[in-house]
mmCIF file of C-alpha atoms in Angstrom:
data_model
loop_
_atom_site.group_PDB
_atom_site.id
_atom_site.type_symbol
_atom_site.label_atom_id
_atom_site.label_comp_id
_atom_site.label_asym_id
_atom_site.label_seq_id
_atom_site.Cartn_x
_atom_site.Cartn_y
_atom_site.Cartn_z
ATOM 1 C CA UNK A 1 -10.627 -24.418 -9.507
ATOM 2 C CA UNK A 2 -8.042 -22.621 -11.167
ATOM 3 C CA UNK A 3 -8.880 -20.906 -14.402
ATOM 4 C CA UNK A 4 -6.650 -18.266 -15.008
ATOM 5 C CA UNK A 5 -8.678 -15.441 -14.273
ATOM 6 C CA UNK A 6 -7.203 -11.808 -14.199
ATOM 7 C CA UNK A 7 -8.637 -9.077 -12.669
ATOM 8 C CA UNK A 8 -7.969 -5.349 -12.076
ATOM 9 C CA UNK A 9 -10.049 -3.713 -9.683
ATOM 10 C CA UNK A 10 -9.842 0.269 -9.577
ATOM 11 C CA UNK A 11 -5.503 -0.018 -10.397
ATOM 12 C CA UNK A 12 -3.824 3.303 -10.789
ATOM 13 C CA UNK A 13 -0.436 3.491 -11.972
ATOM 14 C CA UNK A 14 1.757 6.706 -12.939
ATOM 15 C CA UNK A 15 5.357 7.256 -13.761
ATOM 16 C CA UNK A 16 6.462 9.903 -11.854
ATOM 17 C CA UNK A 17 3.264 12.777 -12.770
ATOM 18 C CA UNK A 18 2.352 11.018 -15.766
ATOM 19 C CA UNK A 19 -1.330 8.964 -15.158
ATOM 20 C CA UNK A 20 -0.781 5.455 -16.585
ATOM 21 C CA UNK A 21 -3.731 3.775 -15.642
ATOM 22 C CA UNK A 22 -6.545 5.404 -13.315
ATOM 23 C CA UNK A 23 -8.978 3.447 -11.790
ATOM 24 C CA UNK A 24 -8.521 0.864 -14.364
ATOM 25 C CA UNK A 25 -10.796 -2.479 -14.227
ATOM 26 C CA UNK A 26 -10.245 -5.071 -16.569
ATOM 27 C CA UNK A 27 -11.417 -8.192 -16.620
ATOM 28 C CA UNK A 28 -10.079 -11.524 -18.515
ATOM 29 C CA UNK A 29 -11.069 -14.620 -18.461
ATOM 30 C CA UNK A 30 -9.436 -17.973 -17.880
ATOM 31 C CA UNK A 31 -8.430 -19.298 -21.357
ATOM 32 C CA UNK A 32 -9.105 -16.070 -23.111
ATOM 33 C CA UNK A 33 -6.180 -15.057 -25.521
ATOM 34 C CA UNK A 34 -5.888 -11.435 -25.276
ATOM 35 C CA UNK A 35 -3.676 -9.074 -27.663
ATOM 36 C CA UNK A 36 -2.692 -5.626 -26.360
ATOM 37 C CA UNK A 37 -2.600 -3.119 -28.926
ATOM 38 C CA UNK A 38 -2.129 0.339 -28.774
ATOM 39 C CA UNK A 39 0.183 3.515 -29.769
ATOM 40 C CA UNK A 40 3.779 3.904 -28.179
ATOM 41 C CA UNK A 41 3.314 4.936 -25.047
ATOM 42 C CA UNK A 42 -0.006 3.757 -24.095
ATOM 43 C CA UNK A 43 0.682 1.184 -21.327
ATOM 44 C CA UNK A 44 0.785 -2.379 -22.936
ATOM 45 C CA UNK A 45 3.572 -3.197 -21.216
ATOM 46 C CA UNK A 46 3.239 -1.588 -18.137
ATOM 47 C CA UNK A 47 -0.415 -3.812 -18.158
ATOM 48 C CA UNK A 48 2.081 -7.076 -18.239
ATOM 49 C CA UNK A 49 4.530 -5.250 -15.963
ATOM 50 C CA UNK A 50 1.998 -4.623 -13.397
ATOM 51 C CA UNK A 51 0.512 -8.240 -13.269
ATOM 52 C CA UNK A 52 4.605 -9.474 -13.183
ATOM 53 C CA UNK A 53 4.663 -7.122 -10.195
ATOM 54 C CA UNK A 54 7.858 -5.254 -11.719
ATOM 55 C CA UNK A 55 6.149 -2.012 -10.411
ATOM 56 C CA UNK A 56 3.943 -1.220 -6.727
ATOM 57 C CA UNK A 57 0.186 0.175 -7.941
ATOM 58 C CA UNK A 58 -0.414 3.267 -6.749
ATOM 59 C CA UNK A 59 -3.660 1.486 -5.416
ATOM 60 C CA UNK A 60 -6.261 -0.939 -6.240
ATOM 61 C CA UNK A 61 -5.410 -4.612 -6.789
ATOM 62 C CA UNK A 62 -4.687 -7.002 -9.461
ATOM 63 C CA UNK A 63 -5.855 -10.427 -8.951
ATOM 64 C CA UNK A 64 -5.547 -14.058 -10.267
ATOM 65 C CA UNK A 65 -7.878 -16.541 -9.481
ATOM 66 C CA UNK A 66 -9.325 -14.059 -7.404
ATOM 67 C CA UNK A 67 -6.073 -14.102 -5.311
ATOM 68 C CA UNK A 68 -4.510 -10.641 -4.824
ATOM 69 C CA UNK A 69 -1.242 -11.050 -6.244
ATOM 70 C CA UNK A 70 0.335 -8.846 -4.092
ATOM 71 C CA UNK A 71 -0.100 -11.554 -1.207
ATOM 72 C CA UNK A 72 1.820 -14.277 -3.956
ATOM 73 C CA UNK A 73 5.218 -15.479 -3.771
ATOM 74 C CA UNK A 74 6.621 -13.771 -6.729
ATOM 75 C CA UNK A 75 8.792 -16.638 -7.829
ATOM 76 C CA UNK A 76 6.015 -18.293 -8.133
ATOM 77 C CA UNK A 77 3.748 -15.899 -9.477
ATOM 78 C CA UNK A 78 6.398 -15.358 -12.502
ATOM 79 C CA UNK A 79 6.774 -18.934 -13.049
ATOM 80 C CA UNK A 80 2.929 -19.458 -13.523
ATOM 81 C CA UNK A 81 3.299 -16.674 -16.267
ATOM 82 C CA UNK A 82 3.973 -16.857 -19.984
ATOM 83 C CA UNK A 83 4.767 -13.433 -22.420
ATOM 84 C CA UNK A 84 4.596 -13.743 -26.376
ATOM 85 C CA UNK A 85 6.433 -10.869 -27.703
ATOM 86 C CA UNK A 86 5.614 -8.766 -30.628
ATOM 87 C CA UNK A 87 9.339 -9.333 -31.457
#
């Protein structure tokens, strides 16, 4: 069954030497609406950016349906995907 399901298990993520994310786990539920808020700067769109697989984790794993998304075909991974913009 496929809910939806996103999870990050222990994901780091930097830019260069600055610490994104560190051992970040997360988890949201199939169906959940979620709003990222936060101060410039803080990693709300590198959280969507990481799950779109625009950028490698430094380690741990994201996954969907409790499929790693790193072992998806990311056409198809972006097409199951839908962003609402602030803007």
């Amino acid at each position: 069954i496929h809910t939806g399901e996103i999870i990050f298990e222990n994901v780091s993520f930097h830019y260069g030497k600055k610490k994104i994310f560190e051992n970040k786990n997360v988890r949201i539920h199939g169906g959940e609406k979620v709003g990222l808020v936060g101060f410039t700067g803080a990693g709300k769109s590198t959280f969507i950016n990481l799950i779109l697989r625009f950028f490698p984790l430094a380690c741990g794993k994201i996954l969907i349906d409790k499929q790693e998304i790193a072992s998806v075909n990311l056409k198809s991974l972006r097409r199951q995907i839908a962003l609402i913009p602030q803007d």
